[in-house]
mmCIF file of C-alpha atoms in Angstrom:
data_model
loop_
_atom_site.group_PDB
_atom_site.id
_atom_site.type_symbol
_atom_site.label_atom_id
_atom_site.label_comp_id
_atom_site.label_asym_id
_atom_site.label_seq_id
_atom_site.Cartn_x
_atom_site.Cartn_y
_atom_site.Cartn_z
ATOM 1 C CA UNK A 1 -35.408 8.985 15.508
ATOM 2 C CA UNK A 2 -32.232 7.218 14.358
ATOM 3 C CA UNK A 3 -34.289 5.197 11.884
ATOM 4 C CA UNK A 4 -35.989 8.344 10.583
ATOM 5 C CA UNK A 5 -32.668 10.195 10.308
ATOM 6 C CA UNK A 6 -31.181 7.265 8.386
ATOM 7 C CA UNK A 7 -34.203 7.078 6.062
ATOM 8 C CA UNK A 8 -34.155 10.807 5.249
ATOM 9 C CA UNK A 9 -30.387 10.821 4.697
ATOM 10 C CA UNK A 10 -30.601 7.882 2.266
ATOM 11 C CA UNK A 11 -33.655 9.420 0.561
ATOM 12 C CA UNK A 12 -31.792 12.671 -0.015
ATOM 13 C CA UNK A 13 -28.435 11.161 -0.955
ATOM 14 C CA UNK A 14 -29.828 8.104 -2.809
ATOM 15 C CA UNK A 15 -26.689 6.333 -1.671
ATOM 16 C CA UNK A 16 -26.154 4.409 1.569
ATOM 17 C CA UNK A 17 -22.437 5.187 1.777
ATOM 18 C CA UNK A 18 -22.903 8.953 1.430
ATOM 19 C CA UNK A 19 -25.786 8.868 3.896
ATOM 20 C CA UNK A 20 -23.529 7.087 6.387
ATOM 21 C CA UNK A 21 -20.785 9.701 5.902
ATOM 22 C CA UNK A 22 -23.294 12.460 6.449
ATOM 23 C CA UNK A 23 -24.575 10.910 9.682
ATOM 24 C CA UNK A 24 -21.131 9.820 10.894
ATOM 25 C CA UNK A 25 -22.370 6.233 11.070
ATOM 26 C CA UNK A 26 -21.293 3.044 9.319
ATOM 27 C CA UNK A 27 -23.102 1.985 6.096
ATOM 28 C CA UNK A 28 -24.206 -1.243 7.770
ATOM 29 C CA UNK A 29 -25.690 0.739 10.670
ATOM 30 C CA UNK A 30 -27.647 2.947 8.255
ATOM 31 C CA UNK A 31 -28.792 -0.076 6.257
ATOM 32 C CA UNK A 32 -29.970 -1.834 9.425
ATOM 33 C CA UNK A 33 -31.880 1.274 10.516
ATOM 34 C CA UNK A 34 -33.656 1.491 7.146
ATOM 35 C CA UNK A 35 -34.555 -2.221 7.231
ATOM 36 C CA UNK A 36 -35.909 -1.802 10.759
ATOM 37 C CA UNK A 37 -38.046 1.104 9.585
ATOM 38 C CA UNK A 38 -39.286 -0.914 6.621
ATOM 39 C CA UNK A 39 -40.372 -3.661 9.043
ATOM 40 C CA UNK A 40 -42.306 -1.051 11.062
ATOM 41 C CA UNK A 41 -43.967 0.263 7.906
ATOM 42 C CA UNK A 42 -44.588 -3.185 6.496
ATOM 43 C CA UNK A 43 -43.306 -2.287 3.045
ATOM 44 C CA UNK A 44 -40.230 -1.445 1.006
ATOM 45 C CA UNK A 45 -39.093 2.193 1.067
ATOM 46 C CA UNK A 46 -36.273 1.954 -1.490
ATOM 47 C CA UNK A 47 -35.734 0.122 -4.757
ATOM 48 C CA UNK A 48 -32.114 -1.022 -4.630
ATOM 49 C CA UNK A 49 -29.884 -2.263 -7.439
ATOM 50 C CA UNK A 50 -26.103 -2.642 -7.611
ATOM 51 C CA UNK A 51 -25.939 0.849 -9.117
ATOM 52 C CA UNK A 52 -28.912 2.880 -7.971
ATOM 53 C CA UNK A 53 -31.123 3.562 -4.978
ATOM 54 C CA UNK A 54 -34.582 5.012 -5.637
ATOM 55 C CA UNK A 55 -37.562 5.806 -3.440
ATOM 56 C CA UNK A 56 -40.716 3.748 -3.765
ATOM 57 C CA UNK A 57 -44.119 5.453 -3.738
ATOM 58 C CA UNK A 58 -44.420 4.754 -0.013
ATOM 59 C CA UNK A 59 -40.917 6.117 0.522
ATOM 60 C CA UNK A 60 -41.757 9.333 -1.334
ATOM 61 C CA UNK A 61 -44.864 9.745 0.829
ATOM 62 C CA UNK A 62 -42.907 9.320 4.056
ATOM 63 C CA UNK A 63 -40.178 11.697 2.900
ATOM 64 C CA UNK A 64 -42.757 14.386 2.125
ATOM 65 C CA UNK A 65 -44.283 14.014 5.589
ATOM 66 C CA UNK A 66 -41.185 13.473 7.702
ATOM 67 C CA UNK A 67 -38.656 15.887 6.175
ATOM 68 C CA UNK A 68 -40.512 19.026 7.391
ATOM 69 C CA UNK A 69 -40.950 17.441 10.826
ATOM 70 C CA UNK A 70 -37.262 16.613 11.153
ATOM 71 C CA UNK A 71 -36.383 20.092 9.886
ATOM 72 C CA UNK A 72 -38.576 21.597 12.597
ATOM 73 C CA UNK A 73 -36.907 19.460 15.261
ATOM 74 C CA UNK A 74 -33.459 20.402 13.939
ATOM 75 C CA UNK A 75 -34.395 24.088 13.967
ATOM 76 C CA UNK A 76 -35.518 23.780 17.585
ATOM 77 C CA UNK A 77 -32.273 22.077 18.519
ATOM 78 C CA UNK A 78 -30.283 24.757 16.694
ATOM 79 C CA UNK A 79 -32.135 27.519 18.524
ATOM 80 C CA UNK A 80 -31.472 25.781 21.837
ATOM 81 C CA UNK A 81 -27.783 25.575 20.997
ATOM 82 C CA UNK A 82 -27.736 29.235 20.112
ATOM 83 C CA UNK A 83 -29.415 30.149 23.375
ATOM 84 C CA UNK A 84 -26.694 28.304 25.255
ATOM 85 C CA UNK A 85 -24.009 29.806 23.032
ATOM 86 C CA UNK A 86 -21.890 28.409 20.238
ATOM 87 C CA UNK A 87 -18.568 28.906 21.981
ATOM 88 C CA UNK A 88 -18.705 25.453 23.572
ATOM 89 C CA UNK A 89 -19.353 23.405 20.423
ATOM 90 C CA UNK A 90 -17.157 22.681 17.381
ATOM 91 C CA UNK A 91 -17.614 24.790 14.263
ATOM 92 C CA UNK A 92 -19.183 22.857 11.385
ATOM 93 C CA UNK A 93 -17.793 23.328 7.863
ATOM 94 C CA UNK A 94 -19.668 21.798 4.936
ATOM 95 C CA UNK A 95 -18.232 20.697 1.611
ATOM 96 C CA UNK A 96 -19.580 18.948 -1.531
ATOM 97 C CA UNK A 97 -18.626 15.495 -2.784
ATOM 98 C CA UNK A 98 -17.006 17.218 -5.776
ATOM 99 C CA UNK A 99 -14.224 18.613 -3.570
ATOM 100 C CA UNK A 100 -10.993 16.593 -3.952
ATOM 101 C CA UNK A 101 -10.000 15.001 -0.660
ATOM 102 C CA UNK A 102 -6.457 16.377 -0.758
ATOM 103 C CA UNK A 103 -7.864 19.930 -0.865
ATOM 104 C CA UNK A 104 -10.157 19.296 2.085
ATOM 105 C CA UNK A 105 -7.325 17.648 4.006
ATOM 106 C CA UNK A 106 -5.048 20.613 3.386
ATOM 107 C CA UNK A 107 -7.710 23.074 4.550
ATOM 108 C CA UNK A 108 -8.424 20.984 7.649
ATOM 109 C CA UNK A 109 -4.733 20.758 8.532
ATOM 110 C CA UNK A 110 -3.941 24.434 7.969
ATOM 111 C CA UNK A 111 -7.141 25.810 9.521
ATOM 112 C CA UNK A 112 -8.069 23.519 12.437
ATOM 113 C CA UNK A 113 -9.854 26.189 14.501
ATOM 114 C CA UNK A 114 -12.397 28.940 14.033
ATOM 115 C CA UNK A 115 -11.844 31.900 16.295
ATOM 116 C CA UNK A 116 -10.384 31.383 19.740
ATOM 117 C CA UNK A 117 -10.130 27.645 20.105
ATOM 118 C CA UNK A 118 -13.291 26.267 18.440
ATOM 119 C CA UNK A 119 -12.229 23.108 16.579
ATOM 120 C CA UNK A 120 -13.591 22.740 13.036
ATOM 121 C CA UNK A 121 -15.418 19.568 11.965
ATOM 122 C CA UNK A 122 -15.697 19.034 8.190
ATOM 123 C CA UNK A 123 -18.959 17.455 6.957
ATOM 124 C CA UNK A 124 -19.849 16.349 3.446
ATOM 125 C CA UNK A 125 -23.258 17.575 2.282
ATOM 126 C CA UNK A 126 -25.541 17.259 -0.734
ATOM 127 C CA UNK A 127 -25.182 19.849 -3.452
ATOM 128 C CA UNK A 128 -28.504 21.573 -2.765
ATOM 129 C CA UNK A 129 -27.690 21.635 0.958
ATOM 130 C CA UNK A 130 -24.941 24.120 0.072
ATOM 131 C CA UNK A 131 -26.158 26.036 -2.989
ATOM 132 C CA UNK A 132 -29.688 26.494 -1.613
ATOM 133 C CA UNK A 133 -28.636 27.016 2.006
ATOM 134 C CA UNK A 134 -30.962 29.386 3.875
ATOM 135 C CA UNK A 135 -32.437 29.929 7.331
ATOM 136 C CA UNK A 136 -34.822 26.992 6.797
ATOM 137 C CA UNK A 137 -32.074 24.482 5.969
ATOM 138 C CA UNK A 138 -32.099 21.331 8.079
ATOM 139 C CA UNK A 139 -28.441 21.550 9.093
ATOM 140 C CA UNK A 140 -26.529 24.009 11.262
ATOM 141 C CA UNK A 141 -23.336 24.661 9.323
ATOM 142 C CA UNK A 142 -21.261 27.648 10.316
ATOM 143 C CA UNK A 143 -19.450 27.893 6.992
ATOM 144 C CA UNK A 144 -19.047 25.912 3.775
ATOM 145 C CA UNK A 145 -16.860 25.734 0.696
ATOM 146 C CA UNK A 146 -18.316 25.290 -2.779
ATOM 147 C CA UNK A 147 -17.492 25.703 -6.458
ATOM 148 C CA UNK A 148 -18.686 28.741 -8.400
ATOM 149 C CA UNK A 149 -18.828 28.514 -12.197
ATOM 150 C CA UNK A 150 -16.818 30.733 -14.574
ATOM 151 C CA UNK A 151 -17.292 34.504 -14.269
ATOM 152 C CA UNK A 152 -18.828 34.265 -10.774
ATOM 153 C CA UNK A 153 -17.151 35.691 -7.710
ATOM 154 C CA UNK A 154 -20.200 35.483 -5.433
ATOM 155 C CA UNK A 155 -23.234 33.263 -4.974
ATOM 156 C CA UNK A 156 -26.548 34.965 -5.674
ATOM 157 C CA UNK A 157 -28.159 33.605 -2.511
ATOM 158 C CA UNK A 158 -29.172 36.618 -0.401
ATOM 159 C CA UNK A 159 -28.836 34.572 2.771
ATOM 160 C CA UNK A 160 -25.147 33.843 2.173
ATOM 161 C CA UNK A 161 -21.962 35.872 2.132
ATOM 162 C CA UNK A 162 -19.191 34.791 -0.249
ATOM 163 C CA UNK A 163 -15.551 34.729 0.795
ATOM 164 C CA UNK A 164 -12.316 35.068 -1.187
ATOM 165 C CA UNK A 165 -11.053 32.489 -3.664
ATOM 166 C CA UNK A 166 -9.382 29.422 -2.160
ATOM 167 C CA UNK A 167 -8.254 27.842 -5.435
ATOM 168 C CA UNK A 168 -9.418 27.423 -9.001
ATOM 169 C CA UNK A 169 -9.753 24.698 -11.601
ATOM 170 C CA UNK A 170 -9.990 25.007 -15.379
ATOM 171 C CA UNK A 171 -13.318 24.308 -17.090
ATOM 172 C CA UNK A 172 -13.970 20.938 -18.714
ATOM 173 C CA UNK A 173 -16.802 18.915 -20.204
ATOM 174 C CA UNK A 174 -17.829 15.605 -18.652
ATOM 175 C CA UNK A 175 -18.962 13.278 -21.456
ATOM 176 C CA UNK A 176 -19.555 9.570 -21.948
ATOM 177 C CA UNK A 177 -16.855 7.489 -23.595
ATOM 178 C CA UNK A 178 -19.118 7.210 -26.672
ATOM 179 C CA UNK A 179 -19.665 10.972 -26.993
ATOM 180 C CA UNK A 180 -18.283 12.632 -30.173
ATOM 181 C CA UNK A 181 -16.031 14.821 -28.030
ATOM 182 C CA UNK A 182 -14.613 11.976 -25.926
ATOM 183 C CA UNK A 183 -11.454 11.601 -27.985
ATOM 184 C CA UNK A 184 -10.643 15.301 -28.148
ATOM 185 C CA UNK A 185 -7.728 16.871 -26.268
ATOM 186 C CA UNK A 186 -9.680 20.124 -25.848
ATOM 187 C CA UNK A 187 -12.849 21.950 -26.930
ATOM 188 C CA UNK A 188 -13.156 25.652 -27.718
ATOM 189 C CA UNK A 189 -15.907 27.472 -25.848
ATOM 190 C CA UNK A 190 -17.625 28.368 -29.138
ATOM 191 C CA UNK A 191 -18.082 24.658 -29.874
ATOM 192 C CA UNK A 192 -20.447 24.381 -26.906
ATOM 193 C CA UNK A 193 -23.143 25.670 -29.277
ATOM 194 C CA UNK A 194 -22.852 22.420 -31.249
ATOM 195 C CA UNK A 195 -23.664 20.092 -28.335
ATOM 196 C CA UNK A 196 -26.371 19.475 -25.738
ATOM 197 C CA UNK A 197 -25.324 20.512 -22.212
ATOM 198 C CA UNK A 198 -26.862 19.552 -18.871
ATOM 199 C CA UNK A 199 -27.902 22.587 -16.818
ATOM 200 C CA UNK A 200 -28.338 21.675 -13.098
ATOM 201 C CA UNK A 201 -31.268 23.540 -11.570
ATOM 202 C CA UNK A 202 -29.425 23.434 -8.238
ATOM 203 C CA UNK A 203 -27.510 26.508 -9.380
ATOM 204 C CA UNK A 204 -30.525 28.790 -9.837
ATOM 205 C CA UNK A 205 -29.503 30.689 -6.705
ATOM 206 C CA UNK A 206 -26.452 31.925 -8.615
ATOM 207 C CA UNK A 207 -27.137 35.132 -10.490
ATOM 208 C CA UNK A 208 -26.539 33.483 -13.839
ATOM 209 C CA UNK A 209 -27.132 29.856 -14.548
ATOM 210 C CA UNK A 210 -24.424 27.193 -14.330
ATOM 211 C CA UNK A 211 -24.392 26.849 -18.123
ATOM 212 C CA UNK A 212 -24.586 30.199 -19.971
ATOM 213 C CA UNK A 213 -27.333 30.700 -22.548
ATOM 214 C CA UNK A 214 -24.824 31.767 -25.195
ATOM 215 C CA UNK A 215 -21.148 31.486 -26.046
ATOM 216 C CA UNK A 216 -18.934 34.604 -25.826
ATOM 217 C CA UNK A 217 -19.569 35.156 -29.571
ATOM 218 C CA UNK A 218 -23.336 35.006 -29.030
ATOM 219 C CA UNK A 219 -24.106 31.521 -30.307
ATOM 220 C CA UNK A 220 -27.031 29.865 -28.431
ATOM 221 C CA UNK A 221 -26.211 26.831 -26.273
ATOM 222 C CA UNK A 222 -28.777 24.022 -26.174
ATOM 223 C CA UNK A 223 -29.382 23.020 -22.550
ATOM 224 C CA UNK A 224 -31.363 20.304 -20.788
ATOM 225 C CA UNK A 225 -32.353 21.119 -17.219
ATOM 226 C CA UNK A 226 -31.944 18.620 -14.376
ATOM 227 C CA UNK A 227 -33.642 19.237 -11.048
ATOM 228 C CA UNK A 228 -31.881 17.220 -8.384
ATOM 229 C CA UNK A 229 -30.169 17.231 -5.020
ATOM 230 C CA UNK A 230 -27.532 14.794 -6.208
ATOM 231 C CA UNK A 231 -24.437 15.122 -8.355
ATOM 232 C CA UNK A 232 -24.905 11.512 -9.428
ATOM 233 C CA UNK A 233 -28.173 12.417 -11.134
ATOM 234 C CA UNK A 234 -26.497 15.217 -13.116
ATOM 235 C CA UNK A 235 -23.794 12.837 -14.295
ATOM 236 C CA UNK A 236 -26.238 10.043 -15.125
ATOM 237 C CA UNK A 237 -28.412 12.451 -17.137
ATOM 238 C CA UNK A 238 -25.398 13.542 -19.163
ATOM 239 C CA UNK A 239 -24.473 9.922 -19.877
ATOM 240 C CA UNK A 240 -28.041 8.785 -20.628
ATOM 241 C CA UNK A 241 -28.864 11.685 -22.987
ATOM 242 C CA UNK A 242 -25.493 11.819 -24.770
ATOM 243 C CA UNK A 243 -25.125 15.302 -23.320
ATOM 244 C CA UNK A 244 -22.167 17.096 -21.748
ATOM 245 C CA UNK A 245 -21.835 18.493 -18.217
ATOM 246 C CA UNK A 246 -19.798 21.678 -17.712
ATOM 247 C CA UNK A 247 -17.535 21.132 -14.724
ATOM 248 C CA UNK A 248 -13.936 21.507 -13.495
ATOM 249 C CA UNK A 249 -10.819 19.532 -14.402
ATOM 250 C CA UNK A 250 -9.987 18.371 -10.869
ATOM 251 C CA UNK A 251 -13.302 16.464 -10.554
ATOM 252 C CA UNK A 252 -11.672 13.002 -11.066
ATOM 253 C CA UNK A 253 -9.732 13.550 -7.821
ATOM 254 C CA UNK A 254 -12.964 13.835 -5.807
ATOM 255 C CA UNK A 255 -15.321 11.232 -4.269
ATOM 256 C CA UNK A 256 -18.028 12.331 -6.731
ATOM 257 C CA UNK A 257 -16.110 10.716 -9.606
ATOM 258 C CA UNK A 258 -16.468 7.210 -8.173
ATOM 259 C CA UNK A 259 -20.039 6.777 -9.426
ATOM 260 C CA UNK A 260 -18.990 7.254 -13.075
ATOM 261 C CA UNK A 261 -15.411 5.968 -13.088
ATOM 262 C CA UNK A 262 -14.801 3.944 -16.248
ATOM 263 C CA UNK A 263 -17.909 5.338 -17.980
ATOM 264 C CA UNK A 264 -16.989 8.997 -18.526
ATOM 265 C CA UNK A 265 -14.082 11.259 -19.375
ATOM 266 C CA UNK A 266 -13.235 14.961 -19.124
ATOM 267 C CA UNK A 267 -12.376 17.193 -22.082
ATOM 268 C CA UNK A 268 -10.760 20.585 -21.243
ATOM 269 C CA UNK A 269 -12.622 23.696 -22.449
ATOM 270 C CA UNK A 270 -10.556 26.612 -23.745
ATOM 271 C CA UNK A 271 -11.823 30.193 -23.784
ATOM 272 C CA UNK A 272 -13.698 30.010 -20.478
ATOM 273 C CA UNK A 273 -12.462 31.402 -17.127
ATOM 274 C CA UNK A 274 -11.819 28.764 -14.438
ATOM 275 C CA UNK A 275 -14.208 27.563 -11.750
ATOM 276 C CA UNK A 276 -13.313 28.901 -8.305
ATOM 277 C CA UNK A 277 -13.617 27.329 -4.861
ATOM 278 C CA UNK A 278 -14.903 29.846 -2.312
ATOM 279 C CA UNK A 279 -16.316 29.997 1.215
ATOM 280 C CA UNK A 280 -19.931 30.900 1.988
ATOM 281 C CA UNK A 281 -21.624 31.523 5.331
ATOM 282 C CA UNK A 282 -24.901 33.006 6.628
ATOM 283 C CA UNK A 283 -25.305 36.714 5.843
ATOM 284 C CA UNK A 284 -26.728 37.279 9.322
ATOM 285 C CA UNK A 285 -23.476 36.020 10.866
ATOM 286 C CA UNK A 286 -21.661 39.045 12.284
ATOM 287 C CA UNK A 287 -18.911 37.263 14.194
ATOM 288 C CA UNK A 288 -15.598 38.492 12.787
ATOM 289 C CA UNK A 289 -14.065 35.078 13.488
ATOM 290 C CA UNK A 290 -16.003 33.623 10.523
ATOM 291 C CA UNK A 291 -14.678 36.237 8.128
ATOM 292 C CA UNK A 292 -11.167 35.699 9.457
ATOM 293 C CA UNK A 293 -11.520 31.938 9.012
ATOM 294 C CA UNK A 294 -12.580 32.466 5.370
ATOM 295 C CA UNK A 295 -9.415 34.489 4.805
ATOM 296 C CA UNK A 296 -7.341 31.747 6.445
ATOM 297 C CA UNK A 297 -8.831 29.161 4.073
ATOM 298 C CA UNK A 298 -7.970 31.395 1.119
ATOM 299 C CA UNK A 299 -4.420 31.723 2.427
ATOM 300 C CA UNK A 300 -4.138 27.944 2.787
ATOM 301 C CA UNK A 301 -5.388 27.586 -0.770
ATOM 302 C CA UNK A 302 -2.443 29.579 -2.051
ATOM 303 C CA UNK A 303 -0.281 26.576 -1.156
ATOM 304 C CA UNK A 304 -2.123 24.773 -3.953
ATOM 305 C CA UNK A 305 -0.730 27.342 -6.359
ATOM 306 C CA UNK A 306 -4.181 28.947 -6.475
ATOM 307 C CA UNK A 307 -5.068 26.507 -9.219
ATOM 308 C CA UNK A 308 -6.020 22.841 -9.651
ATOM 309 C CA UNK A 309 -5.679 21.388 -13.148
#
């Protein structure tokens, strides 16, 4: 099971370090587990380079067969936990790799408990794990924090409730160092119509897409869609296609920036409202402690000035 868990985590993260963080194991432990599984299979499951990790055909086959099985086992374990009661286990809070560590640390320090004494454990998850979170998800988070794009105060996922704003960050474009906009100090929102933008399909649960179809003045924005579970893939697509990715200005302070450091830059966008960081949790959750915890996170966020440049 530990080999299978390691394989699925690496297959979903396409990064051994992030998979290790997710499983609370060391990268060498995860790597050893994958190699052991490859010896059992008798073939290579991942194509590895110094920059990328990709599934082989055999790896894709195993992922398709094993992910539903592991999800079923996780669901059974979750149901067993619920039958015993959640009061005796820590609360699990998820967050994306695009969250700056100093924000997560502040939230963890100011809000260490959920309800009457349940300690909170913060866990980094893949982007789809949070945006597409539903009753079939193969994790058992109690709450999560995620970024919502400009003009959104709630996530359009019917399974999730959305809490108050924790903080906000101004909009920016992520571009390669060779992009025509790379040397600019800022870009007006109307200029987005002149450039190709990456539109992550991960955000289809939000009522409007991550990248709007038109500028405020009605000019059409050319978009290229990327279907992925990984932020790295969104960034790489933007760099490979000489496109731009609409994001937030505090991204370079997050772990997600490490994969593109030295190859990309951010250009502030004027004329767009900021991105906001908010809490989400299952709609079926009726425990008032969760709602109270979301308010506590929002209160802690006010110490950031409500805004991250």
